[in-house]
Amino acid sequence: MLKRQNPRTPKHSKGLAADGGALSMSHNDSRSFFNLSQLVLSAGQIKPSPALKHSKITYFEVEIVDVQSKKQICIVDKVPPASTLLDVKHKFHKACPQWYPSRVGLQLERNGPFLKDSVSIQSLAVSSIITLYFTDLGQQVGWTTFFLTEYTGPLLIYLLFYIRLSTIYDQVESRKNFRHPVVHLACFCHCLHYIRHLLETLFVHKFSEGHTPLKNMIKGCAFYWGFTSWIAYYINHPRYTPPSFGHKQVSYAALAFLMCEAGNHFINVALAHQTNSGNRTCFPSPTYNPFTWLFLLVSCPNYTYEAGSWISFTVMTQTLPVGIFAFLMVIQMSLWAQKKHKLYLKRFYPEVRRKAAMIPIIF
């Protein structure tokens, strides 16, 4: 019998198959390379280059209108959205050089409050055109200049009366009458009070943005300088009589004065530390320092200590001008404390609601 042989692929068929395989592999490689290239190109187009990205920025136009005449003063154009009101004031100053930024008061409404310099223009915009009302605030001075001028005057004026100038007192009477020790102590306490204020103005207090009108500084200086002249004239007069209860009255009053001065300083340092640290989410809490424990009873202990200083000075010197000045200072500081207490109630209600403004007994 003849055996059936398995058909075998001819040689030329094998060659074709090999060639076909090679062609197939070559085709797949080129196709894979093409797909990879497309993937790279498509991935590169997901995030276009910033240079090719075109973004349209919307600028604002700020119309400055006089609050009295309602006439347009100028238009500040091309104001970026990130600009603040201070930037607008600087551009307005370039257009109108007679009004520098600190002198310009801008309002969103005619009877509305003056806007702060830190306000963003974008927050005021309802459309691309913003109308602001202009008010000339007059000559302005910085807060540091304000307080340095206000406190330097009493310090120098009191010393002029203390040395008993011949143009103020009779020299024969001045040499004849002996100075009571309370006169020297009063000079020391008065100078200490204003030196503390000056040093705290320079190194402790952080004043808010903005300025104050020059007329306010003139009124403040007239008040402090005038009362200092009246007080110093009586205490340093050759015919000045010492307090009724003598040494005990002077000693206890002087001790109370020094304690109030120390307490006022430590309270101001605590408030400044809270501002510098940026922690304004809670009301200032008392520390290990006993002078700060007054925070447990009142929201403005610095005014409490200030009032205590002048009341103690009144008892120590027992003069009518000091008593009148202390009375006016207590009234003024009570008004400041009430205003500040209302702000504290809005921001720190749970912590402040059981505290008094300045006097611990009155809730």
CSV table of C-alpha atoms in Angstrom, one decimal:
chain,number,residue,atom,x,y,z
A,1,MET,CA,0.0,0.0,0.0
A,2,LEU,CA,1.1,3.4,-0.7
A,3,LYS,CA,1.2,5.7,2.3
A,4,ARG,CA,-0.4,9.1,1.9
A,5,GLN,CA,2.1,11.8,2.5
A,6,ASN,CA,1.2,15.0,4.3
A,7,PRO,CA,1.1,17.9,2.0
A,8,ARG,CA,4.0,20.2,2.7
A,9,THR,CA,4.2,23.8,2.0
A,10,PRO,CA,6.3,24.5,-1.0
A,11,LYS,CA,9.5,26.4,-0.5
A,12,HIS,CA,8.3,29.3,-2.5
A,13,SER,CA,5.1,29.4,-0.3
A,14,LYS,CA,7.3,29.5,2.8
A,15,GLY,CA,9.2,32.4,1.3
A,16,LEU,CA,5.9,34.3,0.6
A,17,ALA,CA,4.7,33.6,4.1
A,18,ALA,CA,7.9,34.9,5.6
A,19,ASP,CA,7.8,37.9,3.4
A,20,GLY,CA,4.1,38.4,4.4
A,21,GLY,CA,5.0,38.2,8.1
A,22,ALA,CA,7.7,40.7,7.6
A,23,LEU,CA,5.4,43.0,5.8
A,24,SER,CA,2.7,42.6,8.5
A,25,MET,CA,5.1,43.4,11.3
A,26,SER,CA,6.4,46.4,9.4
A,27,HIS,CA,2.8,47.6,8.9
A,28,ASN,CA,2.0,47.2,12.6
A,29,ASP,CA,5.1,49.1,13.7
A,30,SER,CA,4.3,52.0,11.4
A,31,ARG,CA,0.7,52.1,12.6
A,32,SER,CA,1.8,52.0,16.2
A,33,PHE,CA,4.2,54.9,15.6
A,34,PHE,CA,1.5,56.8,13.9
A,35,ASN,CA,-0.9,56.3,16.9
A,36,LEU,CA,1.8,57.3,19.3
A,37,SER,CA,2.5,60.4,17.4
A,38,GLN,CA,-1.1,61.4,17.3
A,39,LEU,CA,-1.4,60.8,21.1
A,40,VAL,CA,1.6,63.1,21.8
A,41,LEU,CA,0.2,65.7,19.5
A,42,SER,CA,-3.2,65.5,21.1
A,43,ALA,CA,-1.8,65.6,24.6
A,44,GLY,CA,0.2,68.7,23.8
A,45,GLN,CA,-2.9,70.5,22.7
A,46,ILE,CA,-4.8,69.9,26.0
A,47,LYS,CA,-3.1,72.9,27.7
A,48,PRO,CA,-2.2,75.6,25.2
A,49,SER,CA,0.8,77.8,25.8
A,50,PRO,CA,0.1,80.9,27.8
A,51,ALA,CA,1.5,83.0,25.0
A,52,LEU,CA,-1.2,81.7,22.7
A,53,LYS,CA,-4.0,82.1,25.3
A,54,HIS,CA,-5.9,85.3,24.7
A,55,SER,CA,-7.7,86.6,27.9
A,56,LYS,CA,-9.9,89.6,27.8
A,57,ILE,CA,-9.6,91.9,30.9
A,58,THR,CA,-12.5,94.2,31.7
A,59,TYR,CA,-11.5,97.7,32.8
A,60,PHE,CA,-13.7,100.1,34.7
A,61,GLU,CA,-14.4,103.8,34.3
A,62,VAL,CA,-14.7,105.8,37.5
A,63,GLU,CA,-16.7,109.0,37.2
A,64,ILE,CA,-15.8,111.5,39.9
A,65,VAL,CA,-18.7,113.9,40.7
A,66,ASP,CA,-18.7,116.9,43.1
A,67,VAL,CA,-21.0,116.1,46.0
A,68,GLN,CA,-22.4,119.6,46.2
A,69,SER,CA,-22.9,120.8,42.6
A,70,LYS,CA,-23.3,117.2,41.1
A,71,LYS,CA,-21.0,118.3,38.3
A,72,GLN,CA,-18.5,115.9,36.8
A,73,ILE,CA,-14.9,116.6,37.8
A,74,CYS,CA,-13.1,114.0,35.8
A,75,ILE,CA,-13.2,110.4,34.6
A,76,VAL,CA,-10.6,107.9,35.6
A,77,ASP,CA,-10.5,105.3,32.8
A,78,LYS,CA,-8.8,101.9,32.4
A,79,VAL,CA,-9.0,101.0,36.1
A,80,PRO,CA,-8.2,97.3,36.5
A,81,PRO,CA,-10.6,95.1,38.6
A,82,ALA,CA,-7.9,94.4,41.2
A,83,SER,CA,-7.4,98.1,41.9
A,84,THR,CA,-8.3,99.7,45.3
A,85,LEU,CA,-9.9,103.0,46.0
A,86,LEU,CA,-6.4,104.4,46.9
A,87,ASP,CA,-5.2,103.6,43.4
A,88,VAL,CA,-8.2,105.6,42.0
A,89,LYS,CA,-7.2,108.5,44.4
A,90,HIS,CA,-3.7,108.5,43.0
A,91,LYS,CA,-4.9,108.6,39.4
A,92,PHE,CA,-7.4,111.4,40.4
A,93,HIS,CA,-4.5,113.3,41.9
A,94,LYS,CA,-2.6,113.1,38.6
A,95,ALA,CA,-5.6,114.6,36.8
A,96,CYS,CA,-6.3,117.2,39.6
A,97,PRO,CA,-2.9,117.9,41.4
A,98,GLN,CA,-4.6,120.3,43.9
A,99,TRP,CA,-6.2,117.4,45.7
A,100,TYR,CA,-3.8,114.8,47.0
A,101,PRO,CA,-5.1,111.4,48.0
A,102,SER,CA,-5.4,111.9,51.8
A,103,ARG,CA,-7.5,115.0,51.2
A,104,VAL,CA,-10.0,113.2,48.9
A,105,GLY,CA,-13.2,111.7,50.4
A,106,LEU,CA,-15.2,109.4,48.1
A,107,GLN,CA,-18.7,108.2,48.6
A,108,LEU,CA,-20.8,105.7,46.8
A,109,GLU,CA,-23.9,107.8,47.6
A,110,ARG,CA,-24.2,111.5,48.4
A,111,ASN,CA,-25.3,111.0,52.0
A,112,GLY,CA,-23.4,107.7,52.5
A,113,PRO,CA,-20.2,107.1,54.5
A,114,PHE,CA,-16.7,107.8,53.1
A,115,LEU,CA,-15.2,104.7,51.6
A,116,LYS,CA,-12.0,103.2,52.9
A,117,ASP,CA,-8.8,103.2,50.8
A,118,SER,CA,-8.6,99.4,50.9
A,119,VAL,CA,-12.0,98.9,49.3
A,120,SER,CA,-11.7,97.0,46.0
A,121,ILE,CA,-13.1,98.7,42.9
A,122,GLN,CA,-14.6,95.4,41.7
A,123,SER,CA,-16.8,95.2,44.9
A,124,LEU,CA,-18.3,98.6,44.0
A,125,ALA,CA,-19.0,97.9,40.4
A,126,VAL,CA,-22.6,97.3,39.1
A,127,SER,CA,-21.6,98.1,35.6
A,128,SER,CA,-18.4,99.1,33.8
A,129,ILE,CA,-19.0,102.7,34.8
A,130,ILE,CA,-18.7,103.6,38.6
A,131,THR,CA,-19.9,107.0,39.9
A,132,LEU,CA,-18.3,108.3,43.1
A,133,TYR,CA,-19.0,111.5,44.9
A,134,PHE,CA,-16.1,113.7,45.8
A,135,THR,CA,-15.7,115.7,49.0
A,136,ASP,CA,-12.7,117.9,49.9
A,137,LEU,CA,-11.7,116.8,53.4
A,138,GLY,CA,-9.3,119.8,53.8
A,139,GLN,CA,-5.7,119.8,55.0
A,140,GLN,CA,-4.8,116.4,56.5
A,141,VAL,CA,-2.2,115.2,59.0
A,142,GLY,CA,-1.0,111.7,59.9
A,143,TRP,CA,-2.1,110.1,63.1
A,144,THR,CA,1.5,109.8,64.4
A,145,THR,CA,2.0,113.5,63.8
A,146,PHE,CA,-1.3,114.3,65.4
A,147,PHE,CA,-0.5,112.5,68.7
A,148,LEU,CA,3.2,113.6,68.9
A,149,THR,CA,2.2,117.2,68.5
A,150,GLU,CA,-0.7,116.9,71.0
A,151,TYR,CA,1.4,115.2,73.7
A,152,THR,CA,4.7,117.1,73.3
A,153,GLY,CA,3.0,120.5,74.0
A,154,PRO,CA,1.8,119.6,77.6
A,155,LEU,CA,5.2,118.2,78.5
A,156,LEU,CA,7.1,121.3,77.5
A,157,ILE,CA,4.5,123.8,78.8
A,158,TYR,CA,4.4,122.3,82.3
A,159,LEU,CA,8.2,122.4,82.5
A,160,LEU,CA,8.2,126.1,81.6
A,161,PHE,CA,5.8,126.8,84.6
A,162,TYR,CA,7.8,124.5,86.8
A,163,ILE,CA,11.0,126.5,86.4
A,164,ARG,CA,9.0,129.6,87.3
A,165,LEU,CA,10.0,132.0,84.5
A,166,SER,CA,10.2,135.6,85.4
A,167,THR,CA,7.6,136.4,82.8
A,168,ILE,CA,5.1,134.2,84.6
A,169,TYR,CA,5.7,134.6,88.3
A,170,ASP,CA,7.1,137.3,90.5
A,171,GLN,CA,10.8,136.4,91.2
A,172,VAL,CA,10.9,137.9,94.7
A,173,GLU,CA,7.8,135.9,95.7
A,174,SER,CA,9.2,132.8,94.1
A,175,ARG,CA,12.5,133.0,96.1
A,176,LYS,CA,10.7,133.8,99.3
A,177,ASN,CA,8.2,131.0,99.4
A,178,PHE,CA,9.3,127.4,99.9
A,179,ARG,CA,8.2,124.7,97.4
A,180,HIS,CA,6.2,121.9,99.0
A,181,PRO,CA,7.4,118.4,98.0
A,182,VAL,CA,4.1,117.7,96.2
A,183,VAL,CA,5.0,120.3,93.6
A,184,HIS,CA,8.1,118.3,92.6
A,185,LEU,CA,6.1,115.1,92.7
A,186,ALA,CA,3.3,116.5,90.6
A,187,CYS,CA,5.9,117.6,88.0
A,188,PHE,CA,7.4,114.1,87.9
A,189,CYS,CA,4.0,112.4,87.5
A,190,HIS,CA,2.8,114.9,84.8
A,191,CYS,CA,5.9,114.4,82.8
A,192,LEU,CA,5.8,110.6,83.2
A,193,HIS,CA,2.3,110.6,81.9
A,194,TYR,CA,3.1,112.4,78.7
A,195,ILE,CA,6.4,110.7,78.1
A,196,ARG,CA,4.6,107.4,78.3
A,197,HIS,CA,2.1,108.6,75.7
A,198,LEU,CA,4.9,109.7,73.4
A,199,LEU,CA,6.9,106.5,73.6
A,200,GLU,CA,3.7,104.4,73.1
A,201,THR,CA,2.9,106.5,70.0
A,202,LEU,CA,6.3,105.8,68.5
A,203,PHE,CA,6.8,102.1,69.5
A,204,VAL,CA,3.6,100.5,70.6
A,205,HIS,CA,0.5,101.8,68.9
A,206,LYS,CA,-0.4,100.8,65.3
A,207,PHE,CA,-2.6,103.4,63.8
A,208,SER,CA,-5.3,102.6,61.2
A,209,GLU,CA,-5.0,103.7,57.7
A,210,GLY,CA,-5.9,107.3,56.7
A,211,HIS,CA,-5.4,110.7,58.2
A,212,THR,CA,-7.3,113.2,60.2
A,213,PRO,CA,-8.2,116.8,59.4
A,214,LEU,CA,-5.7,119.5,60.5
A,215,LYS,CA,-8.6,121.3,62.3
A,216,ASN,CA,-9.0,118.3,64.6
A,217,MET,CA,-5.3,118.5,65.6
A,218,ILE,CA,-5.7,122.2,66.3
A,219,LYS,CA,-8.7,121.6,68.5
A,220,GLY,CA,-6.9,118.8,70.4
A,221,CYS,CA,-3.8,120.9,71.0
A,222,ALA,CA,-5.9,123.8,72.2
A,223,PHE,CA,-7.6,121.6,74.7
A,224,TYR,CA,-4.5,119.8,76.1
A,225,TRP,CA,-2.2,122.8,75.9
A,226,GLY,CA,-4.7,125.2,77.4
A,227,PHE,CA,-5.6,123.0,80.3
A,228,THR,CA,-1.9,122.2,80.9
A,229,SER,CA,-1.1,125.9,81.2
A,230,TRP,CA,-4.0,126.4,83.7
A,231,ILE,CA,-3.0,123.4,85.7
A,232,ALA,CA,0.7,124.1,85.8
A,233,TYR,CA,0.1,127.8,86.7
A,234,TYR,CA,-1.8,126.9,89.9
A,235,ILE,CA,0.4,123.9,91.0
A,236,ASN,CA,3.7,125.8,90.5
A,237,HIS,CA,2.5,129.1,91.9
A,238,PRO,CA,4.5,130.4,94.8
A,239,ARG,CA,1.3,130.7,96.9
A,240,TYR,CA,0.2,127.1,96.2
A,241,THR,CA,-1.1,125.3,99.3
A,242,PRO,CA,-0.6,121.6,99.8
A,243,PRO,CA,-3.5,119.1,100.2
A,244,SER,CA,-5.6,119.1,103.3
A,245,PHE,CA,-4.7,115.7,104.6
A,246,GLY,CA,-1.0,116.2,104.1
A,247,HIS,CA,1.5,113.4,103.4
A,248,LYS,CA,-0.9,110.5,103.5
A,249,GLN,CA,-3.2,112.0,100.9
A,250,VAL,CA,-0.3,112.7,98.6
A,251,SER,CA,1.4,109.3,99.1
A,252,TYR,CA,-1.8,107.2,98.5
A,253,ALA,CA,-2.8,109.3,95.5
A,254,ALA,CA,0.7,109.1,94.0
A,255,LEU,CA,0.7,105.3,94.4
A,256,ALA,CA,-2.7,105.0,92.7
A,257,PHE,CA,-1.4,107.3,89.9
A,258,LEU,CA,1.6,105.1,89.3
A,259,MET,CA,-0.5,101.9,89.3
A,260,CYS,CA,-2.9,103.4,86.8
A,261,GLU,CA,0.0,104.5,84.6
A,262,ALA,CA,1.5,101.0,84.7
A,263,GLY,CA,-1.9,99.3,84.0
A,264,ASN,CA,-2.6,101.6,81.0
A,265,HIS,CA,0.8,100.7,79.5
A,266,PHE,CA,0.4,97.0,79.9
A,267,ILE,CA,-3.1,97.1,78.4
A,268,ASN,CA,-1.9,99.1,75.4
A,269,VAL,CA,0.9,96.5,74.9
A,270,ALA,CA,-1.6,93.6,75.1
A,271,LEU,CA,-3.8,95.3,72.5
A,272,ALA,CA,-0.8,96.0,70.2
A,273,HIS,CA,0.4,92.4,70.5
A,274,GLN,CA,-3.0,91.1,69.5
A,275,THR,CA,-3.0,93.4,66.4
A,276,ASN,CA,0.5,92.4,65.4
A,277,SER,CA,-0.1,88.7,65.7
A,278,GLY,CA,-3.2,89.0,63.5
A,279,ASN,CA,-5.4,87.2,65.9
A,280,ARG,CA,-8.6,89.2,65.9
A,281,THR,CA,-11.0,86.3,66.2
A,282,CYS,CA,-11.4,86.6,70.0
A,283,PHE,CA,-11.5,89.3,72.6
A,284,PRO,CA,-8.2,90.1,74.4
A,285,SER,CA,-7.9,87.8,77.4
A,286,PRO,CA,-6.1,88.6,80.6
A,287,THR,CA,-2.6,87.2,81.0
A,288,TYR,CA,-0.4,86.4,84.0
A,289,ASN,CA,0.1,90.1,84.4
A,290,PRO,CA,-2.3,91.3,87.1
A,291,PHE,CA,-2.8,94.7,85.4
A,292,THR,CA,-4.5,92.9,82.5
A,293,TRP,CA,-7.1,91.2,84.7
A,294,LEU,CA,-9.3,94.2,84.3
A,295,PHE,CA,-10.3,92.6,80.9
A,296,LEU,CA,-12.5,90.3,82.9
A,297,LEU,CA,-14.8,93.3,84.0
A,298,VAL,CA,-14.6,95.9,81.2
A,299,SER,CA,-14.0,95.9,77.5
A,300,CYS,CA,-11.9,99.1,77.4
A,301,PRO,CA,-9.6,98.9,80.5
A,302,ASN,CA,-7.1,101.4,78.9
A,303,TYR,CA,-9.8,104.2,79.4
A,304,THR,CA,-10.4,103.0,82.9
A,305,TYR,CA,-6.8,103.3,83.8
A,306,GLU,CA,-6.5,106.7,82.1
A,307,ALA,CA,-9.5,108.1,84.1
A,308,GLY,CA,-7.9,106.6,87.2
A,309,SER,CA,-4.7,108.5,86.5
A,310,TRP,CA,-6.3,111.9,86.3
A,311,ILE,CA,-8.6,111.3,89.3
A,312,SER,CA,-5.5,110.3,91.4
A,313,PHE,CA,-3.6,113.4,90.1
A,314,THR,CA,-6.6,115.5,91.2
A,315,VAL,CA,-6.5,114.0,94.7
A,316,MET,CA,-2.7,114.3,94.9
A,317,THR,CA,-2.6,118.0,94.0
A,318,GLN,CA,-6.0,119.1,95.3
A,319,THR,CA,-6.5,121.9,92.7
A,320,LEU,CA,-9.7,122.9,90.9
A,321,PRO,CA,-8.2,123.1,87.3
A,322,VAL,CA,-7.0,119.4,87.6
A,323,GLY,CA,-10.5,118.4,88.9
A,324,ILE,CA,-12.3,120.1,85.9
A,325,PHE,CA,-9.8,118.6,83.4
A,326,ALA,CA,-10.3,115.1,85.0
A,327,PHE,CA,-14.1,115.5,84.9
A,328,LEU,CA,-14.0,116.4,81.2
A,329,MET,CA,-11.6,113.5,80.4
A,330,VAL,CA,-13.8,111.0,82.1
A,331,ILE,CA,-16.8,112.1,80.1
A,332,GLN,CA,-14.9,112.0,76.8
A,333,MET,CA,-13.4,108.6,77.5
A,334,SER,CA,-16.8,107.3,78.5
A,335,LEU,CA,-18.1,108.2,75.1
A,336,TRP,CA,-15.1,106.6,73.3
A,337,ALA,CA,-15.5,103.5,75.5
A,338,GLN,CA,-19.2,103.2,74.7
A,339,LYS,CA,-18.5,103.5,70.9
A,340,LYS,CA,-15.8,100.9,71.1
A,341,HIS,CA,-17.9,98.6,73.3
A,342,LYS,CA,-20.6,98.5,70.6
A,343,LEU,CA,-18.0,97.4,68.0
A,344,TYR,CA,-16.8,94.7,70.3
A,345,LEU,CA,-20.4,93.5,70.8
A,346,LYS,CA,-20.8,93.0,67.1
A,347,ARG,CA,-17.5,91.1,66.7
A,348,PHE,CA,-17.1,89.3,70.1
A,349,TYR,CA,-20.7,89.1,71.4
A,350,PRO,CA,-20.5,85.9,73.6
A,351,GLU,CA,-17.3,87.2,75.3
A,352,VAL,CA,-18.2,90.9,75.8
A,353,ARG,CA,-21.9,90.8,76.5
A,354,ARG,CA,-21.4,90.6,80.3
A,355,LYS,CA,-18.7,93.3,80.5
A,356,ALA,CA,-19.1,97.0,81.1
A,357,ALA,CA,-17.6,99.6,78.7
A,358,MET,CA,-15.3,101.4,81.1
A,359,ILE,CA,-16.5,101.5,84.7
A,360,PRO,CA,-16.8,98.0,86.3
A,361,ILE,CA,-19.7,98.8,88.5
A,362,ILE,CA,-22.0,100.0,85.7
A,363,PHE,CA,-23.1,97.2,83.4
